[in-house]
Every structure is written in C-alpha cells, then in structure tokens.
C-alpha cells in the first residue's frame, strides 16, 4: 500500500498522490481467466511462464516479490514498486481508514478471507485453523464473518494464540506436552471433527513428531520439496464429508499425504492464491462493516525515511 | 430416433471432423509430427480473446514481428509475398546476426497463413491457423513450425538459452499478450540484488536471459 508517485501514459484511473492498495497478484484484466475473475490465474503477466508451465502444467499470474517462477517481479515490500497493468489491480482508498487497517488488503486479508470462503462454512459450523500467523488470524476473523459458530486455532506461540483468543477463537497449543491436536479437535467437537479445516501454515510447517524429522531429511536431500505435516494432520482431522481449505502455500512435491483418508471420508479440498482483485473488494466492504478485524498487532514499523527516486511508470510509493 | 436421457446432449456443439495443423483428423486427435532427418517440428496453440481477423492482420504485418518475436531484429518486406528477416543468434548486444528470405505460400485472411524460407541462413517453414474457440469465446491460434537447422540448432540453444522449439512457444505467448493487452510484460529491467550462484545458474539455463520483446517500437 502506498501513494502513487508516477503514472504511465495509459493509466486512466489513478493519478499522482492517490492512496492505493496493490494486490500481490498481477492481472492483465483481458485474458480468459481475468474475464472470469480468476485474477491469480492470469495468462499474460508472468514473463517466466515457461518455468511454471513445466512444473505446474500451466502458468499462473506474475506475483510481486515472489520467486522467479512467478515472474521475478521485484517489490512487494520495497520503497517503490513498478505496477504493471495499473488500471486493473490497484484499489483506490478514498477513506480515512488508517494505513494499518488497509495495508493487509494487498495480500493476507484476501488470503485469509478466501480461505474462509473456500472452507464452505455454513452458519453454526465449527472451523479449525492451523497457524496463527497473519494469514491464520485473518482466516479466523473471516470464518466468524462467514457464519462460523466456533473457531479452534492451533499454534505454539503464546502471543499469537492470545491474539486468536481475542478474536474469539478457542486455542490449542500443539507444543504443550500431552496435547494431541487430533484428540483436542475430537474433544472440542463431540467426536465429530471440525466441519472445515484451514491449513494456514503451508510448506514450512513445524513438527515435533517423527514425521517432522522425516520431512527435514527428505527435503534436505531434495527428495521432497515441502514439509506437509499440517496438511496430513488436517486431512485426518476434518470430519466425514467436511471441507479442507488450504491458503498455506505448497510449492512442489509432497510425501506421505494420506490421500486414502481424504477419499475415504469424502472430503472436499479447495485451495488457491486469492483471486485478489475481487476478493480484495469483498474484504474492503467487510473492513468498512466489521470492527473486529485484526490490524496493528502484526505491524512492525520500518526505518525507511529516505525514499530513492525511481523513474518507471505506474509507481506506488510505500507510506511506511 | 427414440430419445433417451442417456443420449441427450443439450449443450453439445457439432464436432469438427478436422482441426487445423492436423490436431484432429476425421475425429481423431493426432500428436505433432515427430522430429526426423534433422528436421524439428513444433506445434503449439493459444486461446486469444480477439477475433480471428484482427489476429490474422497482426500476424500478417511481418514488419512488426520484432515487437513480439524473440531475437528478430528486423524484417523488411521485399515484395507482396516476400520479406527479409534478420535475427540475432545470441543475447549479446554484438551478437552475430543471421538473415534469410521468407515467402508466404498461403494467405487466407482471418483463417491461415503459411510461409517458408527461400534461401539464407535459416531453413524453416510454418503455418498459423486462426479458428473460433469451441464456445465462441476468442480464437484458438495454432502454430505449426518446422526447422532444419543442422548444427545451428544446438549451438543456438547453448548460446541463447532457449531451444528453438521453445522459442516458438514463447513467441506465441508474446503474441497473445500483445493482442490481448497491448503490451508484453517483462521484468528483466527491474533492479534486483545479487541472485547468488544458484540463482545465476538458473537464470541462464532456464532461458530467463532471452530479452523479452518490447511489444512496441
Ligand atoms: N494463498 C496465498 O496467496 C497466500 C498469501 C500469503 C501467505 N500465504 C501462506 O500462508 C502461510 C502462512 O502465512 P503467515 O504469513 O501467516 O506465516 P507465519 O509464518 O507468520 O505463520 C505460520 C504459523 O504457523 C505456525 N505453525 C507452524 N507449524 C505448525 C503446526 N504444525 N501446527 C500449527 N501451527 C503451526 C507457526 O508457529 C506460525 O505462527 C504461508 O505458507 C504463506 O506462504 C499464502
Ligand atoms: Zn489476465
């Protein structure tokens, strides 16, 4: 998020000085996927599409500040960001909401919100969320917004669990001795299991079980790329016919995923990067409606006060 | 004929008996031709949300090819159906430039263009076909290209970090981006920190060093 510093000649809806949030997914607005509003699947914005095509079959959108497989766009957290297709992505903020609340619209709020949408929550449902990082916190808040009666949050860091409790979740500290997450989730749902599970941890999951060592060894030997211990646990934990929503990022090849359990219980798995531009505007309306959105608590302030010049077009300047 | 719910196809389209570039012939899918006798084939297609006539005109405008085709530095029309093409053989500024004469063999506005080289330092032939997409949304652009480059092919690959077959795929991708959005996004000029040994290795071996065409003049 920041201020528009300069605009290219064909940018029609922004001008210098506008306050904007720029989604981390870059969308062209004109391809078949953009037309269907799957912005994160844009066909045209990844200059290294051939890399992703090899690994994933097809390429998705270019992403700010991500890997070279996703285009190698710099920015995301930089002082200046060159924003391609500036008529499509940026959300103009004409409102006095403080930066600390609006900032998260570029990535983690839509990510958490879409995770809750993908969890197919029905009013009164119980939702379990692994990971109380920023994505997890927004998934918790969004799950409540979308009708969850009860949210169970799992992590091992006290301040993160405290924040989750302040949003209304029941917390489980998986690192405590004698705590088994599967048992805890059964205990908290009368043996049924959560209607929906959200894996807001992803490929760098921590595990203090044997499988954790297995994954560390295999990834070190390049025989596996991701450490899917949360994914395995969430597949086990979700109730029969329930939904598993995965906003946590997975990158490549995963070992020992209990697919039989997923099949046997007939669960639905939904996953994606948020289709930012659209999810963003839904979050934006939610922001203006709801007060309980976590905000300043994850902010750290950065020391940039001497911005450098940048001559490219469509540039936004970070406010912080 | 008696109708049964099992034979009902209320959304089905008439199946095309054949699709261009021998993708489908008499209802059967055919794989692309195999490489043989030093001849390389590549067939690739893309769905472009523009009408066939517009895309045909863009492709037929050969002098504009350097805007969207990698390594092409210059194309000059030398007659109604002939043109002279010049191409860099590496990513360096002072790269050796090869050139050849090309001739359009078939020219059906809004439908297809076929061409071949007629002398010079590259032996290639190709065809591009524009067909309406199955549900009527956009145009499927299929390119079938053939090269006979002998020793040049492998040397070229090591020099520019891109196999000539992949270059055809990339060119169609650039063509689509330019047609749909009016530009070809690139990140090569973005400032960045040192990518380290592995990063630099990936950069050259994955073809990230091939300059993305500008999309404009
Ligand atoms: N889908 C998207 O577009 C998108 C966008 C942003 C972030 N993400 C991904 O979401 C994930 C979370 O992001 P974040 O910024 O909140 O990260 P984070 O690292 O701040 O939080 C992850 C949390 O998971 C906890 N955790 C680790 N192992 C666990 C386990 N076994 N059980 C329960 N909790 C465990 C950690 O203690 C940590 O608090 C990452 O994979 C990130 O890449 C996805
Ligand atoms: Zn697009």
Coordinates of C-alpha atoms and ligand atoms in Angstrom, one line a residue:
Chain A
X1 CA 0.0 0.0 0.0
X2 CA 1.2 3.5 -0.6
X3 CA 0.9 6.6 -2.7
X4 CA 1.0 6.8 -6.5
X5 CA 4.2 8.5 -7.4
X6 CA 4.0 8.5 -11.2
X7 CA 1.7 7.0 -13.7
X8 CA 2.3 5.7 -17.2
X9 CA 0.6 7.4 -20.2
X10 CA -2.2 4.9 -20.4
X11 CA -3.1 4.7 -16.8
X12 CA -6.6 6.3 -16.6
X13 CA -8.0 5.7 -13.2
X14 CA -5.1 6.7 -11.0
X15 CA -3.1 9.9 -10.6
X16 CA -0.1 11.1 -8.6
X17 CA -0.9 11.2 -4.9
X18 CA -3.7 8.7 -4.9
X19 CA -3.7 6.3 -1.9
X20 CA -3.8 2.7 -3.2
X21 CA -3.5 -0.9 -2.2
X22 CA -1.9 -3.0 -4.8
X23 CA -2.8 -6.8 -4.7
X24 CA 0.3 -9.0 -4.9
X25 CA -1.2 -10.9 -7.8
X26 CA -0.7 -9.1 -11.1
X27 CA -3.6 -9.3 -13.5
X28 CA -3.9 -8.1 -17.1
X29 CA -7.7 -7.8 -17.0
X30 CA -8.1 -9.0 -20.5
X31 CA -7.4 -12.8 -20.8
X32 CA -10.0 -15.5 -20.4
X33 CA -9.1 -16.1 -16.7
X34 CA -9.2 -12.4 -15.8
X35 CA -12.6 -12.2 -17.6
X36 CA -13.8 -15.0 -15.3
X37 CA -12.3 -13.1 -12.4
X38 CA -9.7 -15.7 -11.6
X39 CA -7.2 -12.9 -11.4
X40 CA -4.5 -15.1 -9.8
X41 CA -4.6 -17.3 -12.9
X42 CA -4.0 -14.5 -15.4
X43 CA -2.4 -15.8 -18.6
X44 CA -0.4 -12.7 -19.5
X45 CA 1.6 -11.4 -16.6
X46 CA 4.2 -14.0 -16.0
X47 CA 7.3 -13.3 -18.1
X48 CA 8.8 -16.6 -17.0
X49 CA 5.6 -18.6 -17.7
X50 CA 7.6 -21.4 -19.3
X51 CA 9.1 -22.2 -15.9
X52 CA 5.8 -22.6 -14.2
X53 CA 4.3 -24.4 -17.2
X54 CA 7.0 -27.1 -16.8
X55 CA 6.3 -27.5 -13.1
X56 CA 2.6 -26.9 -12.9
X57 CA 1.2 -27.7 -16.3
X58 CA 0.1 -24.1 -16.8
X59 CA 1.3 -20.8 -15.7
X60 CA -0.5 -18.5 -13.3
X61 CA -0.2 -14.8 -12.8
X62 CA 3.0 -13.0 -12.1
X63 CA 3.4 -12.1 -8.4
X64 CA 5.2 -9.2 -6.7
X65 CA 8.2 -10.1 -4.6
X66 CA 7.9 -13.8 -5.2
X67 CA 10.1 -16.4 -6.9
X68 CA 11.4 -16.2 -10.5
X69 CA 8.9 -18.9 -11.5
X70 CA 6.2 -16.4 -10.8
X71 CA 7.8 -13.8 -12.9
X72 CA 10.6 -12.4 -10.8
X73 CA 8.8 -9.1 -10.2
X74 CA 10.6 -7.0 -7.6
X75 CA 8.7 -5.2 -5.0
X76 CA 6.0 -6.1 -2.6
X77 CA 7.9 -4.8 0.4
X78 CA 10.1 -2.3 -1.4
X79 CA 10.1 1.5 -1.1
X80 CA 9.0 1.8 -4.7
X81 CA 7.1 -0.7 -6.8
X82 CA 6.5 -0.6 -10.5
X83 CA 3.0 -1.8 -11.0
X84 CA 2.2 -3.2 -14.5
X85 CA -1.5 -3.1 -15.7
X86 CA -2.2 -0.3 -13.1
X87 CA -5.7 0.1 -14.4
X88 CA -6.6 -3.4 -13.2
X89 CA -5.1 -4.3 -9.9
X90 CA -4.8 -1.2 -7.6
X91 CA -7.7 -0.5 -5.2
X92 CA -8.0 3.2 -4.6
X93 CA -8.6 4.1 -0.9
X94 CA -10.7 7.2 -0.6
X95 CA -11.4 6.9 3.0
X96 CA -9.9 7.8 6.3
X97 CA -9.3 4.3 7.5
X98 CA -5.7 4.2 8.8
X99 CA -3.0 2.6 6.7
X100 CA -2.6 -0.1 9.4
X101 CA -6.1 -1.5 8.6
X102 CA -5.9 -1.1 4.9
X103 CA -2.4 -2.4 4.3
X104 CA -3.5 -6.1 4.7
X105 CA -5.8 -5.8 1.7
X106 CA -2.8 -6.4 -0.6
X107 CA -2.3 -10.0 0.4
X108 CA -3.0 -11.6 3.8
X109 CA -6.5 -10.3 4.4
X110 CA -7.9 -11.6 1.0
X111 CA -5.8 -14.7 1.6
X112 CA -7.5 -15.4 4.9
X113 CA -10.9 -14.3 3.7
X114 CA -10.7 -16.5 0.6
X115 CA -9.5 -19.4 2.9
X116 CA -12.7 -18.9 4.9
X117 CA -14.8 -18.7 1.7
X118 CA -13.1 -21.9 0.4
X119 CA -13.9 -23.6 3.7
X120 CA -17.6 -23.6 2.6
X121 CA -18.7 -22.6 6.1
X122 CA -22.4 -23.0 6.9
X123 CA -24.0 -21.0 9.7
X124 CA -23.2 -22.7 13.0
X125 CA -20.2 -24.6 11.8
X126 CA -17.0 -25.4 13.7
X127 CA -13.8 -24.4 11.9
X128 CA -10.3 -25.4 12.9
X129 CA -7.4 -23.1 11.8
X130 CA -3.8 -24.3 11.8
X131 CA -1.3 -21.5 12.1
X132 CA -2.0 -18.2 13.9
X133 CA 0.3 -16.1 11.8
X134 CA -1.3 -13.1 9.9
X135 CA -3.0 -15.4 7.4
X136 CA -4.4 -17.6 10.2
X137 CA -5.6 -14.5 12.1
X138 CA -7.5 -13.2 9.1
X139 CA -8.9 -16.7 8.4
X140 CA -10.2 -16.8 12.0
X141 CA -11.8 -13.3 11.7
X142 CA -13.2 -14.2 8.3
X143 CA -14.6 -17.6 9.4
X144 CA -16.6 -15.8 12.0
X145 CA -17.8 -13.2 9.5
X146 CA -19.0 -16.0 7.2
X147 CA -21.0 -17.7 9.9
X148 CA -18.8 -20.0 12.0
X149 CA -20.1 -20.6 15.4
X150 CA -16.8 -21.8 16.8
X151 CA -13.3 -21.4 15.6
X152 CA -10.4 -23.5 17.0
X153 CA -7.0 -22.0 16.5
X154 CA -3.8 -24.1 16.6
X155 CA -0.2 -22.7 17.0
X156 CA 2.6 -22.8 19.5
X157 CA 3.4 -19.1 20.1
X158 CA 1.7 -17.5 23.1
X159 CA 1.2 -14.0 21.7
X160 CA -0.3 -15.4 18.5
X161 CA -2.6 -17.7 20.5
X162 CA -3.5 -14.7 22.7
X163 CA -4.5 -12.7 19.6
X164 CA -6.5 -15.6 18.3
X165 CA -8.4 -15.7 21.6
X166 CA -9.0 -12.0 21.4
X167 CA -10.8 -12.6 18.1
X168 CA -13.0 -15.2 19.8
X169 CA -11.3 -18.5 19.0
X170 CA -10.6 -21.4 21.3
X171 CA -6.8 -22.0 21.2
X172 CA -4.8 -25.2 21.2
X173 CA -1.1 -25.1 21.9
X174 CA 0.2 -28.1 19.9
X175 CA 3.7 -27.8 21.5
X176 CA 2.4 -28.5 25.0
X177 CA 3.2 -31.8 26.4
X178 CA 0.3 -34.3 26.2
X179 CA -1.5 -32.2 23.7
X180 CA -2.5 -34.2 20.6
X181 CA -4.2 -32.0 18.0
X182 CA -6.4 -34.8 16.7
X183 CA -7.6 -35.6 20.2
X184 CA -8.1 -32.0 21.0
X185 CA -10.3 -31.5 17.9
X186 CA -12.4 -34.5 18.7
X187 CA -12.8 -33.4 22.3
X188 CA -13.9 -30.0 21.2
X189 CA -16.5 -31.3 18.6
X190 CA -18.1 -34.2 20.5
X191 CA -16.0 -36.7 18.5
X192 CA -17.4 -35.5 15.1
X193 CA -14.5 -33.4 14.0
X194 CA -14.4 -29.9 12.6
X195 CA -16.8 -29.2 9.7
X196 CA -14.0 -27.3 8.0
X197 CA -10.2 -27.2 8.5
X198 CA -8.0 -24.4 7.3
X199 CA -4.3 -25.0 6.7
X200 CA -2.8 -21.5 7.2
X201 CA 0.7 -22.9 7.7
X202 CA 1.8 -24.4 4.4
X203 CA 5.0 -26.0 3.3
X204 CA 7.3 -24.8 6.2
X205 CA 5.2 -26.5 8.9
X206 CA 7.0 -27.3 12.1
X207 CA 6.5 -30.7 13.6
X208 CA 7.8 -32.2 16.8
X209 CA 6.9 -35.7 15.7
X210 CA 8.9 -38.3 13.9
X211 CA 7.4 -37.3 10.6
X212 CA 9.0 -33.8 11.1
X213 CA 12.4 -35.4 11.1
X214 CA 11.4 -37.5 8.0
X215 CA 10.4 -34.3 6.1
X216 CA 13.5 -32.4 7.2
X217 CA 15.8 -35.2 5.9
X218 CA 13.9 -35.7 2.7
X219 CA 13.8 -32.0 1.8
X220 CA 17.5 -31.6 2.7
X221 CA 18.2 -34.4 0.2
X222 CA 15.9 -32.8 -2.5
X223 CA 13.7 -35.8 -2.4
X224 CA 10.7 -33.8 -1.3
X225 CA 10.2 -30.1 -1.6
X226 CA 7.7 -29.3 1.1
X227 CA 7.1 -30.4 4.7
X228 CA 3.4 -31.2 4.8
X229 CA 2.8 -32.1 8.4
X230 CA -0.1 -29.8 8.9
X231 CA -1.7 -30.9 5.7
X232 CA -1.5 -34.5 6.8
X233 CA -3.0 -33.6 10.2
X234 CA -5.8 -31.5 8.7
X235 CA -6.8 -34.3 6.3
X236 CA -7.0 -36.7 9.3
X237 CA -8.9 -34.2 11.5
X238 CA -11.6 -32.9 9.2
X239 CA -15.0 -34.6 9.7
X240 CA -16.5 -37.0 7.2
X241 CA -17.7 -35.0 4.2
X242 CA -16.0 -31.9 5.5
X243 CA -14.0 -29.3 3.7
X244 CA -10.3 -28.6 3.8
X245 CA -9.3 -25.2 2.7
X246 CA -5.6 -24.6 2.0
X247 CA -4.3 -21.0 1.9
X248 CA -0.9 -22.0 3.2
X249 CA 1.5 -22.3 0.3
X250 CA 2.7 -25.6 -1.2
X251 CA 5.4 -25.4 -3.8
X252 CA 6.2 -28.8 -5.3
X253 CA 6.2 -32.4 -4.3
X254 CA 4.8 -33.8 -1.1
X255 CA 5.3 -37.1 0.6
X256 CA 3.1 -39.4 2.5
X257 CA -0.1 -37.4 2.1
X258 CA -2.9 -39.5 3.4
X259 CA -5.0 -39.5 0.3
X260 CA -6.8 -42.6 1.3
X261 CA -8.2 -40.8 4.3
X262 CA -9.3 -37.9 2.1
X263 CA -11.0 -40.2 -0.3
X264 CA -12.5 -42.5 2.4
X265 CA -14.1 -39.6 4.2
X266 CA -15.3 -37.9 1.0
X267 CA -13.8 -34.6 1.9
X268 CA -13.6 -31.5 -0.4
X269 CA -10.3 -29.8 -0.7
X270 CA -10.2 -26.2 -2.0
X271 CA -7.0 -24.2 -2.4
X272 CA -5.7 -21.2 -4.2
X273 CA -4.0 -17.9 -4.1
X274 CA -6.7 -15.3 -3.5
X275 CA -8.2 -14.0 -6.7
X276 CA -7.1 -10.8 -5.3
X277 CA -8.8 -8.0 -7.1
X278 CA -12.2 -9.4 -6.5
X279 CA -11.6 -10.9 -3.0
X280 CA -10.0 -7.5 -2.2
X281 CA -13.1 -5.6 -2.8
X282 CA -15.2 -8.1 -0.8
X283 CA -12.7 -7.6 2.0
X284 CA -12.8 -3.9 1.6
X285 CA -16.5 -3.9 2.1
X286 CA -16.1 -6.2 5.1
X287 CA -13.5 -3.8 6.5
X288 CA -15.9 -0.9 6.5
X289 CA -18.6 -3.0 8.1
X290 CA -16.8 -5.0 10.7
X291 CA -14.7 -3.7 13.6
X292 CA -13.1 -6.8 14.8
X293 CA -10.5 -7.1 12.0
X294 CA -7.1 -7.6 13.4
X295 CA -4.8 -4.7 12.5
X296 CA -1.9 -3.0 14.1
X297 CA -0.9 -6.0 16.1
X298 CA 1.3 -7.6 13.4
X299 CA 2.7 -4.4 12.2
X300 CA 6.4 -3.6 12.7
X301 CA 7.5 -0.2 11.5
X302 CA 10.3 0.1 9.0
X303 CA 13.0 2.6 9.1
X304 CA 12.7 3.9 5.5
X305 CA 12.7 7.7 5.5
X306 CA 14.9 8.5 2.6
X307 CA 13.0 7.3 -0.4
X308 CA 15.1 6.9 -3.6
X309 CA 14.0 8.2 -7.0
X310 CA 12.5 5.8 -9.4
X311 CA 11.7 6.7 -13.0
X312 CA 9.5 4.0 -14.1
X313 CA 5.8 4.5 -14.7
X314 CA 2.9 3.4 -12.6
X315 CA 4.9 3.5 -9.4
X316 CA 3.5 3.5 -6.0
X317 CA 5.4 4.7 -3.0
X318 CA 5.2 2.9 0.3
X319 CA 3.8 5.0 3.1
X320 CA 5.6 3.2 5.9
Chain B
X1 CA -35.0 -41.9 -33.3
X2 CA -36.0 -42.6 -29.8
X3 CA -34.6 -40.2 -27.3
X4 CA -33.2 -41.5 -24.1
X5 CA -31.8 -39.3 -21.3
X6 CA -28.5 -41.1 -21.8
X7 CA -28.1 -39.7 -25.4
X8 CA -29.3 -36.2 -24.6
X9 CA -26.7 -33.6 -25.3
X10 CA -28.4 -30.3 -24.9
X11 CA -25.2 -28.2 -24.9
X12 CA -23.1 -30.2 -27.3
X13 CA -21.7 -28.5 -30.3
X14 CA -21.3 -30.0 -33.7
X15 CA -17.9 -31.7 -33.6
X16 CA -15.4 -30.6 -36.2
X17 CA -14.3 -33.6 -38.2
X18 CA -10.9 -31.8 -38.5
X19 CA -9.0 -29.1 -36.7
X20 CA -6.1 -27.2 -38.4
X21 CA -2.5 -28.2 -38.3
X22 CA -3.6 -31.9 -38.1
X23 CA -4.6 -31.6 -34.4
X24 CA -7.8 -33.5 -35.3
X25 CA -8.3 -35.5 -38.4
X26 CA -11.5 -37.4 -39.0
X27 CA -12.4 -37.0 -35.4
X28 CA -9.1 -38.4 -34.1
X29 CA -6.5 -36.4 -32.2
X30 CA -3.1 -36.7 -33.8
X31 CA 0.1 -35.8 -32.0
X32 CA 2.5 -33.3 -33.5
X33 CA 4.8 -34.6 -36.2
X34 CA 8.0 -36.3 -34.9
X35 CA 11.4 -34.8 -35.4
X36 CA 13.3 -36.8 -38.0
X37 CA 16.2 -36.4 -40.5
X38 CA 17.4 -33.3 -38.8
X39 CA 14.0 -31.6 -39.1
X40 CA 12.4 -30.2 -36.0
X41 CA 8.7 -29.7 -35.6
X42 CA 6.8 -27.8 -33.1
X43 CA 3.1 -27.3 -32.7
X44 CA 1.6 -25.1 -30.1
X45 CA -1.7 -23.2 -29.6
X46 CA -3.1 -20.5 -27.5
X47 CA -6.6 -19.1 -26.8
X48 CA -6.6 -15.4 -27.6
X49 CA -9.6 -13.2 -26.8
X50 CA -9.6 -11.3 -30.1
X51 CA -11.4 -12.0 -33.3
X52 CA -9.6 -14.1 -36.0
X53 CA -9.4 -11.2 -38.5
X54 CA -7.6 -8.9 -36.0
X55 CA -5.1 -11.6 -35.1
X56 CA -4.6 -12.5 -38.7
X57 CA -3.7 -8.9 -39.5
X58 CA -1.3 -8.7 -36.6
X59 CA 0.5 -11.8 -37.7
X60 CA 0.5 -10.8 -41.4
X61 CA 2.1 -7.5 -40.6
X62 CA 5.6 -9.0 -40.8
X63 CA 7.5 -5.8 -40.4
X64 CA 6.1 -5.6 -36.9
X65 CA 7.3 -9.1 -36.0
X66 CA 10.4 -7.8 -34.0
X67 CA 7.9 -6.3 -31.5
X68 CA 6.8 -9.7 -30.4
X69 CA 9.2 -12.3 -31.8
X70 CA 12.4 -13.1 -29.7
X71 CA 15.7 -12.2 -31.3
X72 CA 14.3 -10.9 -34.5
X73 CA 16.0 -7.5 -35.1
X74 CA 14.5 -6.5 -38.4
X75 CA 12.0 -7.6 -41.1
X76 CA 11.7 -5.8 -44.4
X77 CA 9.0 -6.5 -47.0
X78 CA 10.7 -7.2 -50.3
X79 CA 7.6 -7.9 -52.3
X80 CA 3.9 -8.7 -52.0
X81 CA 4.6 -12.1 -50.5
X82 CA 8.3 -11.9 -49.7
X83 CA 10.3 -10.5 -46.8
X84 CA 13.8 -10.4 -45.5
X85 CA 14.3 -11.5 -41.8
X86 CA 17.3 -10.8 -39.6
X87 CA 17.8 -12.5 -36.3
X88 CA 20.4 -12.3 -33.5
X89 CA 22.0 -15.6 -32.6
X90 CA 22.7 -14.7 -29.0
X91 CA 21.6 -12.4 -26.3
X92 CA 24.7 -10.2 -26.5
X93 CA 24.4 -6.7 -28.0
X94 CA 27.1 -7.5 -30.6
X95 CA 25.6 -10.9 -31.4
X96 CA 26.1 -12.4 -34.9
X97 CA 23.0 -11.6 -37.0
X98 CA 21.8 -14.2 -39.5
X99 CA 19.2 -13.4 -42.2
X100 CA 17.0 -15.2 -44.7
X101 CA 14.3 -14.5 -47.2
X102 CA 10.8 -15.7 -46.4
X103 CA 7.9 -16.3 -48.8
X104 CA 4.2 -16.5 -48.0
X105 CA 2.7 -19.6 -49.6
X106 CA -0.9 -19.4 -48.5
X107 CA -2.7 -16.3 -47.3
X108 CA -6.3 -16.6 -46.3
X109 CA -7.4 -13.5 -44.4
X110 CA -8.8 -14.4 -41.0
X111 CA -8.1 -18.1 -41.5
X112 CA -4.5 -19.0 -42.0
X113 CA -1.0 -18.0 -43.2
X114 CA 1.7 -20.4 -44.4
X115 CA 5.3 -19.5 -45.2
X116 CA 8.7 -20.9 -45.8
X117 CA 12.2 -19.6 -46.1
X118 CA 13.7 -19.4 -49.6
X119 CA 17.4 -19.1 -49.1
X120 CA 19.6 -17.5 -46.5
X121 CA 20.9 -18.7 -43.2
X122 CA 17.8 -20.4 -41.8
X123 CA 15.7 -23.2 -43.2
X124 CA 12.3 -23.0 -41.8
X125 CA 8.6 -23.2 -42.8
X126 CA 5.5 -22.7 -40.8
X127 CA 1.8 -22.2 -40.7
X128 CA -0.6 -20.3 -38.4
X129 CA -4.2 -21.1 -38.2
X130 CA -7.0 -19.0 -36.6
X131 CA -10.1 -20.8 -35.5
X132 CA -13.0 -19.7 -33.4
X133 CA -12.8 -21.3 -29.9
X134 CA -15.3 -24.1 -29.2
X135 CA -17.7 -22.0 -27.2
X136 CA -17.3 -19.0 -29.4
X137 CA -15.2 -17.1 -26.9
X138 CA -12.0 -16.0 -28.6
X139 CA -9.8 -17.5 -31.2
X140 CA -7.6 -20.6 -31.0
X141 CA -4.3 -19.7 -32.7
X142 CA -2.3 -22.8 -33.7
X143 CA 1.2 -22.6 -34.9
X144 CA 3.0 -25.4 -36.7
X145 CA 6.6 -24.7 -37.4
X146 CA 9.4 -26.7 -38.9
X147 CA 13.1 -26.1 -38.9
X148 CA 16.1 -27.7 -40.4
X149 CA 19.0 -26.1 -38.7
X150 CA 21.5 -28.8 -38.5
X151 CA 24.4 -27.8 -36.3
X152 CA 23.0 -24.4 -35.8
X153 CA 20.1 -25.7 -33.6
X154 CA 22.2 -27.0 -30.8
X155 CA 24.8 -24.1 -30.9
X156 CA 21.9 -21.7 -30.8
X157 CA 20.4 -23.4 -27.8
X158 CA 23.6 -23.1 -25.8
X159 CA 24.1 -19.5 -26.9
X160 CA 20.6 -18.1 -26.2
X161 CA 19.5 -20.5 -23.5
X162 CA 16.3 -21.4 -25.4
X163 CA 15.6 -24.3 -27.6
X164 CA 14.2 -23.1 -31.0
X165 CA 11.1 -25.1 -30.3
X166 CA 10.6 -23.3 -27.0
X167 CA 11.1 -20.0 -28.8
X168 CA 8.1 -20.7 -31.0
X169 CA 6.0 -21.4 -27.8
X170 CA 7.3 -18.1 -26.3
X171 CA 6.6 -16.1 -29.4
X172 CA 3.0 -17.2 -29.4
X173 CA 2.8 -16.3 -25.8
X174 CA 4.1 -12.8 -26.5
X175 CA 1.8 -12.5 -29.5
X176 CA -1.2 -13.4 -27.2
X177 CA -0.2 -10.9 -24.5
X178 CA 0.3 -8.2 -27.1
X179 CA -3.0 -8.9 -28.8
X180 CA -5.0 -9.1 -25.5
X181 CA -3.4 -6.3 -23.5
X182 CA -1.4 -4.1 -25.9
X183 CA 1.9 -4.9 -24.2
X184 CA 4.2 -7.7 -23.2
X185 CA 5.0 -7.6 -19.5
X186 CA 8.7 -8.1 -18.6
X187 CA 10.8 -7.9 -15.5
X188 CA 14.3 -8.1 -17.0
X189 CA 15.0 -4.4 -16.5
X190 CA 13.8 -4.4 -12.9
X191 CA 16.6 -3.6 -10.4
X192 CA 17.5 -6.5 -8.2
X193 CA 20.1 -7.8 -5.8
X194 CA 22.6 -10.5 -6.5
X195 CA 20.9 -13.8 -7.2
X196 CA 23.8 -15.9 -6.0
X197 CA 25.4 -18.8 -7.7
X198 CA 22.3 -21.0 -8.0
X199 CA 20.1 -18.0 -9.0
X200 CA 22.5 -17.0 -11.8
X201 CA 22.8 -20.6 -13.0
X202 CA 19.0 -20.9 -13.1
X203 CA 18.8 -17.5 -14.8
X204 CA 20.9 -18.6 -17.8
X205 CA 19.9 -22.2 -18.0
X206 CA 16.1 -21.5 -17.8
X207 CA 16.1 -19.0 -20.6
X208 CA 15.4 -16.0 -18.4
X209 CA 18.1 -14.1 -20.2
X210 CA 16.4 -14.1 -23.6
X211 CA 15.3 -10.4 -23.9
X212 CA 11.5 -10.2 -23.8
X213 CA 10.4 -8.4 -26.9
X214 CA 9.2 -4.9 -26.2
X215 CA 5.7 -5.1 -27.7
X216 CA 6.2 -1.6 -29.2
X217 CA 8.6 0.3 -31.3
Ligands
LIG1 N1 -2.6 -18.3 -0.5 C1 -1.9 -17.1 -0.6 O1 -2.0 -16.4 -1.6 C2 -1.0 -16.7 0.5 C3 -0.8 -15.4 0.8 C4 0.0 -15.1 1.9 C5 0.6 -16.1 2.6 N2 0.4 -17.4 2.3 C6 0.9 -18.5 3.0 O2 0.2 -18.7 4.2 C7 1.0 -19.4 5.2 C8 1.0 -18.6 6.5 O3 1.5 -17.3 6.3 P1 1.8 -16.4 7.5 O4 2.2 -15.1 7.0 O5 0.6 -16.4 8.4 O6 3.0 -17.2 8.1 P2 3.7 -17.2 9.5 O7 5.0 -18.0 9.4 O8 3.7 -15.9 10.2 O9 2.7 -18.1 10.4 C9 2.7 -19.5 10.3 C10 2.3 -20.0 11.7 O10 2.1 -21.4 11.6 C11 2.5 -22.0 12.8 N3 2.8 -23.4 12.7 C12 3.9 -24.0 12.2 N4 3.8 -25.3 12.3 C13 2.6 -25.6 12.8 C14 1.9 -26.8 13.1 N5 2.5 -28.0 12.9 N6 0.7 -26.7 13.6 C15 0.1 -25.5 13.8 N7 0.7 -24.3 13.6 C16 1.9 -24.4 13.1 C17 3.7 -21.1 13.2 O11 4.0 -21.2 14.6 C18 3.3 -19.7 12.7 O12 2.7 -19.0 13.8 C19 2.4 -19.4 4.5 O13 2.6 -20.7 3.8 C20 2.3 -18.3 3.5 O14 3.2 -18.5 2.4 C21 -0.4 -17.7 1.3
LIG2 ZN1 -5.2 -11.8 -17.4

